[in-house]
Structures are given as C-alpha cells and as structure tokens.
Coordinates of C-alpha atoms in Angstrom, one line a residue:
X79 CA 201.6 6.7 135.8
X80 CA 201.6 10.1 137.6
X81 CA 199.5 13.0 137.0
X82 CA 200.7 16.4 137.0
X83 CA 198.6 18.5 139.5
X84 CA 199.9 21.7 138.5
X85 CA 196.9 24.5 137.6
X86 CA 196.3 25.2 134.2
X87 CA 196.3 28.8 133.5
X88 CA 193.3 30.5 132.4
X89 CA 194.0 33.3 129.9
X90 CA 192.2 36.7 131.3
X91 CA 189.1 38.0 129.5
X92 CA 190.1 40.8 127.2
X93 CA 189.3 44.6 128.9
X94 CA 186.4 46.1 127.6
X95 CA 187.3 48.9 125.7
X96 CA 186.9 52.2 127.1
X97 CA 184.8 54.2 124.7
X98 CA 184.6 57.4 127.0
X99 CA 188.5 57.8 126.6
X100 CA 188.3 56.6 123.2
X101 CA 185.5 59.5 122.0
X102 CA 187.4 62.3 124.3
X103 CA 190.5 61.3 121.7
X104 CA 188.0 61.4 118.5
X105 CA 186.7 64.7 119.3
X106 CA 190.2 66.0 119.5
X107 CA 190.3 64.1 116.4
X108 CA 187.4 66.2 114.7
X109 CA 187.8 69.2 116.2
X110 CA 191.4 69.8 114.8
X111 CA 192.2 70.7 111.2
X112 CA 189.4 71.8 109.8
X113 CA 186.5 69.2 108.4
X114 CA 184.6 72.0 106.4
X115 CA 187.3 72.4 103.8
X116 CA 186.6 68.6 102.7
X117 CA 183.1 68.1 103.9
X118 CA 181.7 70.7 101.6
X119 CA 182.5 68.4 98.8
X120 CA 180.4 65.9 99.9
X121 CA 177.1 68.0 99.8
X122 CA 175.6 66.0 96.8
X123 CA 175.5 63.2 99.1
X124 CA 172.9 65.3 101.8
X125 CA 170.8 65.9 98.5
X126 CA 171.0 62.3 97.1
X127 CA 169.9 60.8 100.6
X128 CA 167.2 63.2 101.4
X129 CA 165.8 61.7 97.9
X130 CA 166.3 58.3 98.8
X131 CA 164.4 58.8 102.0
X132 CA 161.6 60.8 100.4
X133 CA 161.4 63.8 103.1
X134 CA 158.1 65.6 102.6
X135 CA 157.7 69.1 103.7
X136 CA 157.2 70.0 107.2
X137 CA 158.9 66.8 108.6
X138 CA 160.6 66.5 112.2
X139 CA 164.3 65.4 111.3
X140 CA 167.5 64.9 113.1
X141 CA 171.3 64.8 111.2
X142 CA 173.2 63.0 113.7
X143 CA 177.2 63.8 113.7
X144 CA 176.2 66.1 110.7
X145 CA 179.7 67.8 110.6
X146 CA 179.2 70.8 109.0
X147 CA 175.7 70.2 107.5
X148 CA 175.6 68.8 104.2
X149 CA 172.2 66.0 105.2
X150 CA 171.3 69.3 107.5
X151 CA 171.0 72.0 104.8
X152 CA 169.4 69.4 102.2
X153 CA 166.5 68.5 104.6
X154 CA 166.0 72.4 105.1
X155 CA 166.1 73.2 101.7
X156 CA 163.1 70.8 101.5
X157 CA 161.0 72.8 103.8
X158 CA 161.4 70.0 106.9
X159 CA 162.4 71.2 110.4
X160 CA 165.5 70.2 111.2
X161 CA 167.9 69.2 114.5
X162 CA 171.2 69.4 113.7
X163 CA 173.6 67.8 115.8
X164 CA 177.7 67.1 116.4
X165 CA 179.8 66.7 119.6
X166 CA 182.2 68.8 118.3
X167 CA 181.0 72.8 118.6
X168 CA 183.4 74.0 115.4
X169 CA 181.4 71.9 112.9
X170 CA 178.2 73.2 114.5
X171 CA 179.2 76.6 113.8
X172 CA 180.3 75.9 109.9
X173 CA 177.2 74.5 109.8
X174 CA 175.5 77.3 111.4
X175 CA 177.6 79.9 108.9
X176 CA 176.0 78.1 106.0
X177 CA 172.6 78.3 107.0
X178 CA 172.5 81.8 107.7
X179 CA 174.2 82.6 104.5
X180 CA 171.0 80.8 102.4
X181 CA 168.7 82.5 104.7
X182 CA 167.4 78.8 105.9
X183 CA 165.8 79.7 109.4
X184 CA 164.4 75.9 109.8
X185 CA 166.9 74.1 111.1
X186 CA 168.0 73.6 115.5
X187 CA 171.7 73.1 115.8
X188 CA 172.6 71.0 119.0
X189 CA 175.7 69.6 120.7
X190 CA 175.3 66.0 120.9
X191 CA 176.8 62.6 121.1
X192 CA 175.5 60.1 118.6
X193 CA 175.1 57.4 121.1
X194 CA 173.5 59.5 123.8
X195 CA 171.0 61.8 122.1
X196 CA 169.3 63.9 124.4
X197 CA 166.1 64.1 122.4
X198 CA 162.4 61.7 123.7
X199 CA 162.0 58.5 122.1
X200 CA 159.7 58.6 118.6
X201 CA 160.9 63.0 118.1
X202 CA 161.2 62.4 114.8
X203 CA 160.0 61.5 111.5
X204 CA 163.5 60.8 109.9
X205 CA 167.1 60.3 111.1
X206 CA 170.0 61.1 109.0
X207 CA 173.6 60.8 108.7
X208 CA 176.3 61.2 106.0
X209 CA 179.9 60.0 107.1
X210 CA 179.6 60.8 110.5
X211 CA 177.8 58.1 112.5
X212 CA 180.0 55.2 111.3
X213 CA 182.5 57.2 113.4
X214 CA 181.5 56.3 116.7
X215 CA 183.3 53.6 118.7
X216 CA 180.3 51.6 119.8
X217 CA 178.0 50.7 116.5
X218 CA 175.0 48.7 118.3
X219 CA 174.8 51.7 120.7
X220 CA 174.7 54.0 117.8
X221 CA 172.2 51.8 116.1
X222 CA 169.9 51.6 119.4
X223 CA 169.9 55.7 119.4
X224 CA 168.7 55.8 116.1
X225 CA 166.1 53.9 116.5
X226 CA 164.9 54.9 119.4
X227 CA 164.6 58.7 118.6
X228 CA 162.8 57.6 115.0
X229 CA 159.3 57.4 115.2
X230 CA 157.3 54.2 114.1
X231 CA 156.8 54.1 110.2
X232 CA 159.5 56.5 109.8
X233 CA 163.0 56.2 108.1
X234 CA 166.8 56.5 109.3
X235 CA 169.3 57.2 106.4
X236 CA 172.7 57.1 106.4
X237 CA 175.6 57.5 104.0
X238 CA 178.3 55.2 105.1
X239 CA 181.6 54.6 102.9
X240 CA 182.6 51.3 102.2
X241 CA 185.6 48.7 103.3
X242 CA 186.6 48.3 99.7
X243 CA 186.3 52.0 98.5
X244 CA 188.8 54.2 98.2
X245 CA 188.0 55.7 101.9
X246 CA 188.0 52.5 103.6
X247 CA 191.5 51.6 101.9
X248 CA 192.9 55.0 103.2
X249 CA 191.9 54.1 106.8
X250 CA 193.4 50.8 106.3
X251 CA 196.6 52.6 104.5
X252 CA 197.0 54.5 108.2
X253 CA 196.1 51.8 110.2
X254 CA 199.6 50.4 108.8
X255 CA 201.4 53.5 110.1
X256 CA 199.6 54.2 113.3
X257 CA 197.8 51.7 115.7
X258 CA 194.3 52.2 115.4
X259 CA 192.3 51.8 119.3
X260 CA 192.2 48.7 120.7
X261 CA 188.9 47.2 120.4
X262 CA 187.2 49.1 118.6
X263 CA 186.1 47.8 115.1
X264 CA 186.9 49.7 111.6
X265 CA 184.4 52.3 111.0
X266 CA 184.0 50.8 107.4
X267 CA 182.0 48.1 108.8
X268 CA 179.4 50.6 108.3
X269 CA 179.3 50.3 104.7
X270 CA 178.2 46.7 105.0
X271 CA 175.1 45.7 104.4
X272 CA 175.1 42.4 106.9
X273 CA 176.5 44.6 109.7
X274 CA 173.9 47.5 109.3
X275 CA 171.4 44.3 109.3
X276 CA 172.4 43.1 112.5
X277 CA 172.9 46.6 114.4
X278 CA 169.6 47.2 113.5
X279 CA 167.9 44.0 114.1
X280 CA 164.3 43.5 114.1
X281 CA 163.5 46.8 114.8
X282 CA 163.8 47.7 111.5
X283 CA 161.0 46.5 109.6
X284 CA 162.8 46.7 105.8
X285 CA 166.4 47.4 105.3
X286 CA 167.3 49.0 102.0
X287 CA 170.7 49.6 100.8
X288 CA 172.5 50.9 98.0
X289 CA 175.9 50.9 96.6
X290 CA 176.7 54.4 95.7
X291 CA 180.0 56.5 94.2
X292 CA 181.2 59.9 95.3
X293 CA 184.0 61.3 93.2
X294 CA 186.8 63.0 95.2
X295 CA 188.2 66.1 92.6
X296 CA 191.3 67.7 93.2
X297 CA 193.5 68.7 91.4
X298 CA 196.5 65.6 91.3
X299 CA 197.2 62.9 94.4
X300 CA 199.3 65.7 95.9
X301 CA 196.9 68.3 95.6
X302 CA 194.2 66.0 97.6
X303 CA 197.3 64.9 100.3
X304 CA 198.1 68.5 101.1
X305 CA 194.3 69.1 101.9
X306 CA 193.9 66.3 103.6
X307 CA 196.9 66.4 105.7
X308 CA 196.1 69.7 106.7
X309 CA 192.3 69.4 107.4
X310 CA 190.9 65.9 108.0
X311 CA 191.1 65.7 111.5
X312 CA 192.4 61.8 111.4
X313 CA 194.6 62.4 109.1
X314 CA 196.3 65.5 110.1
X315 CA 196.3 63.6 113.5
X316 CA 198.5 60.4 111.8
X317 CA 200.7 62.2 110.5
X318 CA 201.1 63.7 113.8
X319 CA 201.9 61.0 115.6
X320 CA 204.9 59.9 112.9
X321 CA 208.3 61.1 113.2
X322 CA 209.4 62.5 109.6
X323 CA 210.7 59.2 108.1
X324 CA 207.1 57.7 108.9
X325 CA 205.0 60.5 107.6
X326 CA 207.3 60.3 104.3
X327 CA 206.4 56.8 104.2
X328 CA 202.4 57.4 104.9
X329 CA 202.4 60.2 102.5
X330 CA 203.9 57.4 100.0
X331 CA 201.4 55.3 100.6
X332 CA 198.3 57.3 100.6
X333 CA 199.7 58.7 97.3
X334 CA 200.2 55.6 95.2
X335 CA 196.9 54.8 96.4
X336 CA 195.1 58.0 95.4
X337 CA 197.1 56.7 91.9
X338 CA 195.1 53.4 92.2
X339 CA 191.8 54.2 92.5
X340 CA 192.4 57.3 90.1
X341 CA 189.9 57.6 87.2
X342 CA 191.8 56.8 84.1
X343 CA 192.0 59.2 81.1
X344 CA 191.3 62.2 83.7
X345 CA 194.0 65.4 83.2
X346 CA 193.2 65.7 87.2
X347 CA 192.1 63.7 89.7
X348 CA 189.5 62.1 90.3
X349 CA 188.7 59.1 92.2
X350 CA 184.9 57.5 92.4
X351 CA 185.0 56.4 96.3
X352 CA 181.9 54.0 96.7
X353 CA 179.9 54.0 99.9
X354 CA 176.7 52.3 101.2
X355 CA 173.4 54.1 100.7
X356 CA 171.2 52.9 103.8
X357 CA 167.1 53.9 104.1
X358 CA 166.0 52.1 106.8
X359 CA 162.1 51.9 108.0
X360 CA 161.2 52.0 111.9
X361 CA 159.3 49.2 112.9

C-alpha cells in the first residue's frame, strides 16, 4: 500500500480588510448628496436619547459622527456643553447653520473620525450618537473610542437602526444590487443588542437597550425614492454605480419595499423603521 507524498495545500488566511481605503470611500460616500435633507427628520431621535440618558445641565458631551446635529442641538438645548464631531466637513457646517440660527452658542464642532477621537481619555460626561457610529467599518475600535473618551460613572448613547427594520432591509435591498466591502460586517449589527454587549465588554458596567420606531413621512414610496436617491449619500452612490437597467431594478426593489413596511390605512406614507435605543454606563 503506497502513500501519496504530495503536499496538501493550505488555503491562505483571508486579507485583513483595509479600513483606511474603506473609510476614504465612505466619506465620499457621506460627503456627496446631501445628508441634511433626510437627517433633519430624524431630530426627535436627538431629543428622545438625550432623555434616555438623562443629561443634566452644564454636562461635558461629545456627538460622535453627528451628521448634521440632531443628538448635537438636543444636548445644547439642555444647557450641556457640547463637542460636535464628523469626518466629513459639509455636515459640520449644516450643523453649524442650525446652531447659529437658534442662537445656541454651547456647542464645539470638530472634524473627527469616530474611531480615532482626538480628545483625553475620561473628557466627557456623556457620549452620543444617532445613526452615525454604526457606520464605521471597524465596530470594536468604535466601541473602544467611546469608552475611552467617557468618563467613569458616565453614559454613552446611541441610536442604532435595526437588521429587521425597514433601514436595515434597504441596506440589504442594495447589497443585492451592488457588492457591499469585503470584510466589513453590516452596519445593522449595531442594532443588536448581543453585538453592542460584546463590543463593549466589561467595561460597561450595565447595558440598557431599547427597541424604538421612527416613522419615515413622505409623501408616497416614490416621493421618499426621489429624496433618497438624490441625497443619501449611499444611496445616491448605488445607484451610481448601476447601469440604467440595474438602477430600474433597485429602484423596483426599494419601492415595493417602502410598500411593505408601509403603515396601512395612511393616504401617504409612512413607514415606522425600528432601531435600537442603547444607554450604556462607563464602568
């Protein structure tokens, strides 16, 4: 009986993904369109989280990737001094444009990446973020930063939508129609609780999370398509990157799926989009 003595092949380890090239891409991603038209619809979500945190006058706190400042503007409006931050400029600026116009004088805007702040560990007394962190390609790096800029006793808070609400099916809708980054997980995974559990680890001495609805209004599926497509940066960047057959088929897609999630018995639109309320407090 013989024995073959030719070498097994071991299958290569797969590449580590390159974030750096991956987050130049995403700011392109951000920076196009123009996030402010839809973001300013999601400003009850800033107010409902600075509740859920409790944020007492005259405390230090940070919105990280706050977009065009809906966390930012509901911390200010509750007399706290605020850092406002985004790594893309434009967003700063909106941001900026609607401070000035409530006369709120409290608030630090600052270019920044969410998983290199350049702020002293334990600066703050709360660390927010609505829709934006859950963004970033590396979550445990995001998670560390969070941390490690919140002081002991104090709370992070983030918005996050969810894998099973309407936003996380629309993700999944393009990721059908255009290959999403290799190696880099759905930003979903935000909106569940076991995954915010482990980013954070022990370092979080109690995790609380809640499941929460924002409605999307517009005024029918096509209506809410023609903003989107023309303003949210990852979607304007899809269709994009589709010849026209494929964007008629996304566009078919995204609209029978606006249909789905619809609220029933509405002359309009309106579709509740859940996402995952997270208060957590800094060992």
């Amino acid at each position: 009986m013989s024995t073959s003595s030719a070498a097994v092949a071991t299958p290569e380890p797969a590449a580590a993904p390159d974030f750096a090239a991956i987050k130049t891409r995403q700011k392109a991603t951000w920076a196009s369109g123009d996030y402010a038209v839809v973001g300013t619809t999601l400003q009850i979500v800033g107010e409902t989280l600075c509740e859920a945190v409790d944020l007492q006058a005259g405390a230090r706190v940070l919105d990280v990737a706050a977009g065009n400042g809906n966390a930012t503007l509901a911390a200010a409006r509750r007399w706290c001094e605020v850092t406002s931050t985004d790594y893309v400029p434009a967003l700063l600026e909106r941001g900026r444009e609607r401070a000035t116009a409530e006369r709120l004088h409290n608030i630090d805007f600052r270019e920044a990446d969410a998983e290199a702040l350049p702020f002293d560990d334990a600066s703050f007394d709360a660390v927010l973020s609505t829709f934006g962190c859950m963004f970033a390609p590396n979550p445990p790096r995001v998670a560390s930063e969070l941390l490690r800029v919140c002081r002991s006793g104090g709370r992070i808070g983030m918005a996050n939508w969810t894998p099973t609400g309407f936003i996380g099916q629309v993700f999944k809708t393009i990721g059908k129609h255009v290959t999403p980054p290799a190696g880099v997980s759905s930003p979903a995974l935000w909106g569940s609780r076991s995954h915010v559990v482990d980013w954070f680890g022990a370092a979080a001495a109690q995790v609380e999370t809640q499941s929460r609805e924002f409605n999307f209004r517009y005024r029918s599926p096509e209506h809410m398509l023609e903003v989107f497509r023309n303003y949210y940066g990852p979607m304007l960047k899809a269709f994009a990157a589709l010849d026209a057959p494929g964007q008629d088929a996304l566009a078919e897609d995204l609209v029978a799926l606006m249909k789905q999630f619809s609220r029933k018995g509405s002359q309009t639109l309106v579709i509740p989009s859940e996402y995952l309320e997270v208060v957590i407090t800094r060992a």
